[in-house]
Coordinates of C-alpha atoms in Angstrom, one line a residue:
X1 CA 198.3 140.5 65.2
X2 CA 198.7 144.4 65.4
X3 CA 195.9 146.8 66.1
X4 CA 195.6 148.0 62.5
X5 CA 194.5 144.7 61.3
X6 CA 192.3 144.4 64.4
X7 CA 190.7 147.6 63.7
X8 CA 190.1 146.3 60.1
X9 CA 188.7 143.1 60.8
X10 CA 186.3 145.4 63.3
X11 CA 185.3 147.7 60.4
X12 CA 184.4 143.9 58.5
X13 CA 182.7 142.9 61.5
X14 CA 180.7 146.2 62.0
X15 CA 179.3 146.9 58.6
X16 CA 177.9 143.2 58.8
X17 CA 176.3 144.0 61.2
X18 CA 174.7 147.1 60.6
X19 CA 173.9 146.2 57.2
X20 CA 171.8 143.3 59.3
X21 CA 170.6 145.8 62.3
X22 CA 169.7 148.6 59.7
X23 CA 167.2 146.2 57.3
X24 CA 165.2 145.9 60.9
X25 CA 165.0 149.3 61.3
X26 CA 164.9 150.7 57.6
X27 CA 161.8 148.6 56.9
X28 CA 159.3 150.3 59.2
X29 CA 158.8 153.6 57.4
X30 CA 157.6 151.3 53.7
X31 CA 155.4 148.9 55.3
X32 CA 152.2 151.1 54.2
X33 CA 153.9 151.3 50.6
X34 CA 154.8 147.4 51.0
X35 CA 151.0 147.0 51.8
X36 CA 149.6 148.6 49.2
X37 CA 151.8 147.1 46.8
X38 CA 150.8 143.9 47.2
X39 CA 147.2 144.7 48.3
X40 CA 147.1 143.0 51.8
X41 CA 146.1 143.2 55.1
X42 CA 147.4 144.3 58.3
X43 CA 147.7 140.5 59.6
X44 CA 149.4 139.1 56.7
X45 CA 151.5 142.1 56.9
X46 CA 153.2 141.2 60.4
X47 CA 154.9 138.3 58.6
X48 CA 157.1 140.6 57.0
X49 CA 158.6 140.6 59.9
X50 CA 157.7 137.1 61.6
X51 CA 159.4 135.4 59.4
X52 CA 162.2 137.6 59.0
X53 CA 162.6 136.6 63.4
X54 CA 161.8 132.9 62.7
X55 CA 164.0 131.8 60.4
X56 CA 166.8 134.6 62.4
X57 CA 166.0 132.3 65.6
X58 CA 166.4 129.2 63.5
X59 CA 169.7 130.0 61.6
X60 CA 171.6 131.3 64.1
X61 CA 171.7 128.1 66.4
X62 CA 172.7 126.4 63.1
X63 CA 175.5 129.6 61.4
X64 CA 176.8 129.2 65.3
X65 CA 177.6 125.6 65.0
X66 CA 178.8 126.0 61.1
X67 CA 181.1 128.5 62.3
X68 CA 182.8 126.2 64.9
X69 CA 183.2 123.6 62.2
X70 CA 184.3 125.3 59.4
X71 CA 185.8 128.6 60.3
X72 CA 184.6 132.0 60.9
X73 CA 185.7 133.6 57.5
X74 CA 183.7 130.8 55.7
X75 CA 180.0 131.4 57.4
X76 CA 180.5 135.1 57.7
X77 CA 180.8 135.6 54.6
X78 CA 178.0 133.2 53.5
X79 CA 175.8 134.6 55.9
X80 CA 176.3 138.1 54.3
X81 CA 175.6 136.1 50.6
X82 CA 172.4 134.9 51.7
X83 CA 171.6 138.2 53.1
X84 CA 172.3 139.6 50.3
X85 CA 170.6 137.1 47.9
X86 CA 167.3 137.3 50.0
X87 CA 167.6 141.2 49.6
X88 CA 167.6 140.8 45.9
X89 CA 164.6 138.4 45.7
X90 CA 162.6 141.0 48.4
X91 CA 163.4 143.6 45.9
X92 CA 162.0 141.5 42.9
X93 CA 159.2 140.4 44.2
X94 CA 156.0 140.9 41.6
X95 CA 153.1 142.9 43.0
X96 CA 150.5 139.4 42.6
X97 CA 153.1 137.0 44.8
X98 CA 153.7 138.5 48.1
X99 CA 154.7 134.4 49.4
X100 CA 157.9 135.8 47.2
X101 CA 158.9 138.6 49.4
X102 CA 158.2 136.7 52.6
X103 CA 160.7 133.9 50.9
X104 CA 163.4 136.9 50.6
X105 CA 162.5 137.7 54.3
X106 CA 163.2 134.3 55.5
X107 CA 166.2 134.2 53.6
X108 CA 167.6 137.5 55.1
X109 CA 166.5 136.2 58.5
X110 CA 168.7 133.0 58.2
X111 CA 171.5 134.6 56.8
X112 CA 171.3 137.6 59.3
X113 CA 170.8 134.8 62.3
X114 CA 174.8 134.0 62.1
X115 CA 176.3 137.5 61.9
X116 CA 176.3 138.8 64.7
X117 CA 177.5 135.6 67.1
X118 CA 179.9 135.0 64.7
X119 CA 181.2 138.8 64.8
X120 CA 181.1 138.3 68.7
X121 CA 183.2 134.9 68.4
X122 CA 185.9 136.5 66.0
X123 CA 186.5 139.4 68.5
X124 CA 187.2 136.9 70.9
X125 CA 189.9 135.2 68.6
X126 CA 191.6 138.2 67.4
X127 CA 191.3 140.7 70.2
X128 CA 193.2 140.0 73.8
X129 CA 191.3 140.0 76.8
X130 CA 192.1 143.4 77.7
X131 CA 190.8 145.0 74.6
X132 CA 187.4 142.6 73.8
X133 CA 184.6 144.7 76.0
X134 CA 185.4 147.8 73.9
X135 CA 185.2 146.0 70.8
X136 CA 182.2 144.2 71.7
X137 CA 180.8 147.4 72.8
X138 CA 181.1 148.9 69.4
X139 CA 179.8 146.3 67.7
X140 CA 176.5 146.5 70.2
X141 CA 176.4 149.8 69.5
X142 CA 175.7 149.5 66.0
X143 CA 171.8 148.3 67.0
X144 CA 171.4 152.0 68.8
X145 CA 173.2 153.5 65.4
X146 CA 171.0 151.7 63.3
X147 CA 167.6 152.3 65.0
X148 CA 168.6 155.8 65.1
X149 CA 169.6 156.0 61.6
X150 CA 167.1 153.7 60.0
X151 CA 163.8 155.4 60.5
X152 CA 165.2 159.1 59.0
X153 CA 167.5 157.1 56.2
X154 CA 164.2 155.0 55.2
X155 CA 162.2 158.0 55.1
X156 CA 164.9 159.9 53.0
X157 CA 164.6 156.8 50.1
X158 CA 161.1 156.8 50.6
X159 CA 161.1 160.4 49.2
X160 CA 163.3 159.9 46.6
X161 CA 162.4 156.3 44.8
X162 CA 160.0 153.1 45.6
X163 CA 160.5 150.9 48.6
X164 CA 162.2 148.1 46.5
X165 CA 165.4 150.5 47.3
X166 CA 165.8 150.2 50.6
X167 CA 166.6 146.4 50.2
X168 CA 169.0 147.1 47.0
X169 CA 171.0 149.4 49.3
X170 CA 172.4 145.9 51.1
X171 CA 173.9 144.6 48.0
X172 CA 176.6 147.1 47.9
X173 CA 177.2 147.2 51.0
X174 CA 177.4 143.0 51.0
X175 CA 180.0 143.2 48.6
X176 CA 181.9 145.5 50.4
X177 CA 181.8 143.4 53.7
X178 CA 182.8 139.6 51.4
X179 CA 185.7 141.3 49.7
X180 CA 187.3 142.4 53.1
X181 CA 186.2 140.0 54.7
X182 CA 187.1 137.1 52.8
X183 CA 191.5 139.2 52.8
X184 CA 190.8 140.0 56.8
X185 CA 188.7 137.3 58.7
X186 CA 190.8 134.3 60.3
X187 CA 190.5 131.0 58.7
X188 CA 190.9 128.7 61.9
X189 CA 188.7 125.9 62.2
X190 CA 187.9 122.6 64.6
X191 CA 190.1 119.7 62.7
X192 CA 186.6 117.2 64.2
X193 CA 185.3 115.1 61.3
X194 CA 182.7 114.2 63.6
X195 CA 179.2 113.9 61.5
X196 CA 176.8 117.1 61.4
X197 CA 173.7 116.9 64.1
X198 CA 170.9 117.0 61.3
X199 CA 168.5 115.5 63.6
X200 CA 168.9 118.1 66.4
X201 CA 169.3 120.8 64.1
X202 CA 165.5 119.8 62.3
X203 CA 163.8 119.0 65.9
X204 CA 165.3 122.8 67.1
X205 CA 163.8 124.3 63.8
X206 CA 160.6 122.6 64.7
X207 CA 160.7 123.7 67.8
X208 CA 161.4 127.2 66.9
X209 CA 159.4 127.0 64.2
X210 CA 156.1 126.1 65.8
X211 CA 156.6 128.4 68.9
X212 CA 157.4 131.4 66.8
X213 CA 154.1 130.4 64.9
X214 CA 151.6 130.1 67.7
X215 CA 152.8 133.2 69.8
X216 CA 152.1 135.2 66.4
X217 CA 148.7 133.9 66.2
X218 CA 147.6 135.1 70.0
X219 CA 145.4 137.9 69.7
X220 CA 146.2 140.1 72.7
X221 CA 143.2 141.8 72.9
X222 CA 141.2 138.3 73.3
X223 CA 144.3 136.8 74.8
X224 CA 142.5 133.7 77.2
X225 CA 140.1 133.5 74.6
X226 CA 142.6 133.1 71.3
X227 CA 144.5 130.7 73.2
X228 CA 142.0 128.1 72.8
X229 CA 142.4 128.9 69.4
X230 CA 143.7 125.7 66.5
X231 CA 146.1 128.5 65.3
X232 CA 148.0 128.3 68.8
X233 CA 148.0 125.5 71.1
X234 CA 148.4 123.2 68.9
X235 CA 151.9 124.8 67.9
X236 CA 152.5 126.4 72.1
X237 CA 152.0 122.5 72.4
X238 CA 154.4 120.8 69.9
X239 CA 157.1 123.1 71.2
X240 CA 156.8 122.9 74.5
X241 CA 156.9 118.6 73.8
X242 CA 159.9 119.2 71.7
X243 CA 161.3 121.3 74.3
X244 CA 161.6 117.8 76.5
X245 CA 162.8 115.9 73.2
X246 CA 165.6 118.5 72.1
X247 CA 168.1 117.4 75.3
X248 CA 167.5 113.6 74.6
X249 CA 168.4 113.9 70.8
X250 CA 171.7 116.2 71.7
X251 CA 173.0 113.9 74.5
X252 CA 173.7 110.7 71.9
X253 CA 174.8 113.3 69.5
X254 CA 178.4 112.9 68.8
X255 CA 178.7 116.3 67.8
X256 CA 175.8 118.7 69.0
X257 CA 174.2 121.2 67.5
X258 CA 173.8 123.0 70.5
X259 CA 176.3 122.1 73.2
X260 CA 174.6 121.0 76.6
X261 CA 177.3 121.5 78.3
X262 CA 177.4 124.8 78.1
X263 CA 174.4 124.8 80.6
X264 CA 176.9 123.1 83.5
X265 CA 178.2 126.6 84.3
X266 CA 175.8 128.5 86.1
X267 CA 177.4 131.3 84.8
X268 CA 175.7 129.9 81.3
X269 CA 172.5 129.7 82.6
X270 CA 172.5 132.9 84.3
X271 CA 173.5 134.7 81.1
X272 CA 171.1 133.0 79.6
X273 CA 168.3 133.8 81.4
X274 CA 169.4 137.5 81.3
X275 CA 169.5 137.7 78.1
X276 CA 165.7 136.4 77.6
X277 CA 164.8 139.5 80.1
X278 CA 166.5 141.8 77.9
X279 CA 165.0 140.8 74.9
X280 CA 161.6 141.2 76.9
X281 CA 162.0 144.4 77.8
X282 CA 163.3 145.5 74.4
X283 CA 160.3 144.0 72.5
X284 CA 158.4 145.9 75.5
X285 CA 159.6 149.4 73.9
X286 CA 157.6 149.2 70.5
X287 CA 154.6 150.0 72.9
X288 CA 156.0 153.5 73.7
X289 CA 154.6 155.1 71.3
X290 CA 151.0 153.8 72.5
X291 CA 151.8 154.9 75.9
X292 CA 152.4 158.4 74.9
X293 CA 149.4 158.9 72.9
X294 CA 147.2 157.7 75.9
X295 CA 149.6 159.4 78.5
X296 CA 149.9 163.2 76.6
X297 CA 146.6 163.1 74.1
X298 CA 147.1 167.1 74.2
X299 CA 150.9 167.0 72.8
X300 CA 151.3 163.5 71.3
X301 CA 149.8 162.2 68.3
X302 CA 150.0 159.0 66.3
X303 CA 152.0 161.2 63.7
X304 CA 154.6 162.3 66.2
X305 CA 154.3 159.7 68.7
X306 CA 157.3 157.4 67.8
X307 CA 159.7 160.4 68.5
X308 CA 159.4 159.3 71.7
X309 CA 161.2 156.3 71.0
X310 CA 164.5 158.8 70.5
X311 CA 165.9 158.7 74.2
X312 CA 165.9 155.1 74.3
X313 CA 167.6 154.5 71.1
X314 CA 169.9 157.5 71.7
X315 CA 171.0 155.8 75.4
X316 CA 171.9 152.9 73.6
X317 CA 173.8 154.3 70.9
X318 CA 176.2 156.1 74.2
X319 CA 175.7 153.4 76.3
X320 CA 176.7 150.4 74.3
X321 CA 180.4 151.8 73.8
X322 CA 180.6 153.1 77.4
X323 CA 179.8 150.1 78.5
X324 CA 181.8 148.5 76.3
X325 CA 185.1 150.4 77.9
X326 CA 183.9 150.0 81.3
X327 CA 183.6 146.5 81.0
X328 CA 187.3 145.6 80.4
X329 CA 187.7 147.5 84.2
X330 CA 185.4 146.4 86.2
X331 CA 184.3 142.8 84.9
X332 CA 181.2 142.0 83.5
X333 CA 179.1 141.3 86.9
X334 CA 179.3 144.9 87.9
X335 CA 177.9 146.2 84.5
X336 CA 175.0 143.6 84.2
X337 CA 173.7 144.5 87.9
X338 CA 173.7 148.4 87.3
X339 CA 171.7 147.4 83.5
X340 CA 169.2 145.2 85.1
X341 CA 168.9 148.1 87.9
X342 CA 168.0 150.9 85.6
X343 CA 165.6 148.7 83.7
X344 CA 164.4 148.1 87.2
X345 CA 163.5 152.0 87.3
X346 CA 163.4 153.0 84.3
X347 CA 160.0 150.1 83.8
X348 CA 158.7 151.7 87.0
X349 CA 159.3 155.1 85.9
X350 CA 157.0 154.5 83.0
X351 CA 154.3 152.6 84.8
X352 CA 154.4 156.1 86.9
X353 CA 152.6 159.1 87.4
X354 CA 155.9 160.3 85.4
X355 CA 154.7 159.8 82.0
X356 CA 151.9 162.3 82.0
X357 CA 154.8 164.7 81.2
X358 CA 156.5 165.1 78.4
X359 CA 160.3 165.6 80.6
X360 CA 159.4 162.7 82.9
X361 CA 158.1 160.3 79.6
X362 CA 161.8 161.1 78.2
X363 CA 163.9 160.4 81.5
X364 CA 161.9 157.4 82.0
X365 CA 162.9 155.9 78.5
X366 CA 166.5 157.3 78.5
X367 CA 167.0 154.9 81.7
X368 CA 165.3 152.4 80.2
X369 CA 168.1 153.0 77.8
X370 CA 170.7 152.8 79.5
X371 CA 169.5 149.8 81.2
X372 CA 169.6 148.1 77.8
X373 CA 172.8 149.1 76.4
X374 CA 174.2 146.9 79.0
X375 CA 171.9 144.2 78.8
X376 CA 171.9 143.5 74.7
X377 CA 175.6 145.0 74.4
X378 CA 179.1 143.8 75.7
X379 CA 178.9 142.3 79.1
X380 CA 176.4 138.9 78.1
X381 CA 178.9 138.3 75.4
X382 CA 181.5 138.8 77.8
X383 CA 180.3 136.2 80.0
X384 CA 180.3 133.8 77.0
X385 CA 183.5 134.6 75.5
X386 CA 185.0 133.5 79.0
X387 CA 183.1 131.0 79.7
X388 CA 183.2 128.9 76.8
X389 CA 186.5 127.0 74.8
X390 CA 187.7 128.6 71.3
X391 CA 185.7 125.2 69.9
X392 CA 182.6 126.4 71.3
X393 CA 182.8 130.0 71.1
X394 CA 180.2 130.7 68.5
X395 CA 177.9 128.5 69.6
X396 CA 177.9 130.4 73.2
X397 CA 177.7 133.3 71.3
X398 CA 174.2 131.9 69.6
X399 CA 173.2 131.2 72.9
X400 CA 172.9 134.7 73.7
X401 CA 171.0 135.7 70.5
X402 CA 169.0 132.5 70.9
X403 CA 167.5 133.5 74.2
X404 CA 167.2 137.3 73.8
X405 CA 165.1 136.2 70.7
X406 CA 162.7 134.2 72.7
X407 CA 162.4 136.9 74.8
X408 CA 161.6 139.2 72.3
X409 CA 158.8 136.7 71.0
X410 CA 157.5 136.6 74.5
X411 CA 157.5 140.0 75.5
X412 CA 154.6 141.1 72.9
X413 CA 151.9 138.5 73.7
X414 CA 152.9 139.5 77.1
X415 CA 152.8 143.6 77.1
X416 CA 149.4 143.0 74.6
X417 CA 147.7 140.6 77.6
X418 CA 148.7 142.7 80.4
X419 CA 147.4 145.7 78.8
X420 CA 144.4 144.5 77.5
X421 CA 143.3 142.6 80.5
X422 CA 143.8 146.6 82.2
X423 CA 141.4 147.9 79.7
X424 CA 144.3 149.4 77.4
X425 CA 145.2 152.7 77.7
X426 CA 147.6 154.3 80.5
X427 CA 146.3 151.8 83.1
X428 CA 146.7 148.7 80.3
X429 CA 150.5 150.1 79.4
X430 CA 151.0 151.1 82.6
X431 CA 150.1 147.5 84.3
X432 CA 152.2 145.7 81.5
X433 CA 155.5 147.9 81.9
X434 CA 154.8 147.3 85.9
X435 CA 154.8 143.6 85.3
X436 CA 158.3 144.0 83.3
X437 CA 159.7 146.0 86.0
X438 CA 159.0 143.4 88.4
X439 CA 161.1 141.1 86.2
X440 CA 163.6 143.3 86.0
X441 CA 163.9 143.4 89.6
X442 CA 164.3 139.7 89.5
X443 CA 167.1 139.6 86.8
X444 CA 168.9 142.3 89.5
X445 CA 169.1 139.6 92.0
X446 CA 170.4 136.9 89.7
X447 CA 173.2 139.0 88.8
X448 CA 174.4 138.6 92.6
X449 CA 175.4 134.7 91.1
X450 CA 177.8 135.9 88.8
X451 CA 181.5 135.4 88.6
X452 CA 183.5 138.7 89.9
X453 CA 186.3 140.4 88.4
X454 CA 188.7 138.1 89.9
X455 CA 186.9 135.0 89.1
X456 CA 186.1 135.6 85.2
X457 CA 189.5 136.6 84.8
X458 CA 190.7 133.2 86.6
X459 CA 188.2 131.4 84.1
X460 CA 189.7 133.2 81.3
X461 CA 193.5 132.2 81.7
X462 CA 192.0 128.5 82.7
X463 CA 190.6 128.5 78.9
X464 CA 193.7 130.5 77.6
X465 CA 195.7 128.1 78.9
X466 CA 193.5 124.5 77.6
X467 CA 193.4 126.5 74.2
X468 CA 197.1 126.5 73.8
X469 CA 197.5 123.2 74.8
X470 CA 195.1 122.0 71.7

């Protein structure tokens, strides 16, 4: 395969997933309109994105394992057909049936819970080794683009027409993405006719389901208090129980929905565990805007407030491609360690002193930044793409979304505890991005158990070389 057709099957594979990354972001400016249309309140109005998450953690686990089975080309492109259908039936919701729009959400959720691991996994089919950290890099990159972009492109529709636009905008764009993909995308697939793993594909969804559910339901400002709550431990509970049932129900599975195995490299498990503190500390970034308001009451307002959340997104918009380049030369241990070191910092910096001013708020989050670009870019992907066989490359790919997921769920019952338990405030915000930091300097030591250059690329011709003997 030449470059030109590799650099085609990228433009497929990066306006999937912006189209999915942008309906995150695009969304936040119409959420007043979105509540008044349908006359609700602020707690029913958090599902809109809920279970937009929920049913993204459930389908990508499930789009991961489809892809294995029956090609890339396939799921991608169904995955961009249920985005797009649930687009449509968000659009049309009627004012009196909000239960309608939530069912659109889910929809895009599940869709959008299978393009981006299955973008990651076609990289590593067309691309050679050489070449796959800047492409991955790109494609992380479109999260910064789309964070940056959303907010002012939401705003702009906003201004012009009714909120029901901003979901109509994906359906062009969806056709766009099936048409090339279904002339680009490769068609390989495993030959297995081994029977689907229905039961460990409901018992995960249950899982997910009921976790997603009871973390929702924890009021942070009454966080001891809430979880004694019927609306959480009940659900903490079941998951945790089918937390311990999941591995049982895989192991006599003759073809797993989630591939156990996977876990026997500790480079796996590291990467996996990585990836849940990135997704913390991303989640942890929503609270910026709170931060400044109490931080720089004189300068910052509640109107201009999430401005502040520019030199983070702008960081990873350059960082994600840097990294992405910087990746292929110097493996993917040396990128993770320097990320989870200027989250390290950065999380320090903004439990400081620093953020009573406005240049010492912005270098703080900038870092922060930078930290993340590596983390929820290239180099975790990386790890998998090497790590696992051309069978199981999806599914490690789901992995990684799977477990930054869970720690995005995690990370706002955690921030809201911390900083209510501190009073709120500078202290509260303060205290909770400390308590990050601290993880962060964890996640820097774990990185000291990862493969170097020399080993990953020794992993890499091992797989190479059992991939051309299939």
């Amino acid at each position: 395969m030449n470059d030109k057709t590799r650099n085609k099957i990228l433009l497929v594979l990066f306006l999937g997933v912006l189209m999915g990354a942008l309906d995150i972001a695009i969304v936040a400016p119409a959420l007043p309109s979105i509540q008044n249309f349908f006359s609700i309140g602020d707690r029913a109005l958090t599902w809109t994105f809920t279970i937009y998450v929920l049913f993204n953690l459930i389908g990508t686990p499930l789009m991961a394992k489809l892809s294995d089975t029956f090609g890339r080309r396939s799921i991608y492109i169904l995955d961009v057909i249920l985005f797009a259908i649930g687009s449509l039936i968000v659009s049309l919701s009627p004012s009196n049936l909000f239960a309608v729009l939530l069912a659109g959400r889910a929809l895009q959720g599940f869709g959008a819970g299978g393009i981006f691991p299955v973008a990651s996994a076609v990289i590593g089919d067309t691309f050679p080794p050489e070449k796959r950290g800047g492409a991955l890099g790109l494609i992380g990159a479109v999260f910064g683009l789309a964070f940056l972009v959303g907010p002012i492109l939401g705003g702009i529709i906003l201004t012009i027409t009714s909120w029901q636009w901003l979901f109509l905008i994906n359906l062009p764009i969806a056709l766009i993405v099936i048409v090339m993909g279904w002339q680009l995308l490769p068609t390989t697939h495993s030959t297995s006719n081994r029977p689907f793993d229905l039961s460990g594909m409901l018992v995960l969804g249950a899982m997910l389901a009921s976790t997603t559910y009871g973390l929702n339901q924890i009021d942070t400002q009454n966080f001891f208090g809430s979880l004694a709550s019927l609306n959480v431990w009940p659900f903490l509970l079941i998951g945790i129980i089918l937390l311990f049932v999941f591995p049982k129900i895989e192991k006599k599975a003759d073809d797993p929905i989630l591939n156990l195995d996977l876990f026997k490299s500790r480079q796996t498990v590291l990467a996996s565990m990585l990836s849940a503190g990135a997704g913390l500390g991303e989640s942890g970034m929503v609270f910026i805007p709170a931060l400044a308001v109490a931080s720089m009451p004189m300068i910052i307002n509640a109107h201009n407030a999430s401005y502040l959340m520019m030199p983070v997104v702008l960081a990873m918009a350059v960082g994600s491609p840097l990294v992405g380049r910087l990746l292929d030369k110097f493996g993917s241990k040396v990128m993770v360690f320097s990320g989870t070191l200027l989250l390290a910092i950065g999380m320090g910096m903004l439990s400081s002193n620093l953020t009573s001013m406005l240049w010492g708020f912005i270098t703080s989050a900038a870092v922060v930044g930078l930290g993340l670009s590596t983390l929820l870019g290239a180099p975790m992907r990386y790890i998998m793409l090497n790590e696992a066989s051309a069978a199981e490359r999806t599914s490690a790919q789901g992995l990684i979304a799977l477990f930054t997921s869970v720690g995005q769920l995690t990370s706002s019952a955690l921030v809201g505890a911390v900083a209510a338990s501190m009073g709120g405030g500078v202290k509260g915000y303060g205290a909770a991005y400390m308590v990050i930091g601290v993880i962060a300097g964890f996640m820097v030591l774990l990185t000291f158990g990862l493969k170097n250059r020399q080993q990953e690329q020794s992993m890499l011709k091992s797989n190479q070389a059992i991939t051309a003997a299939e």
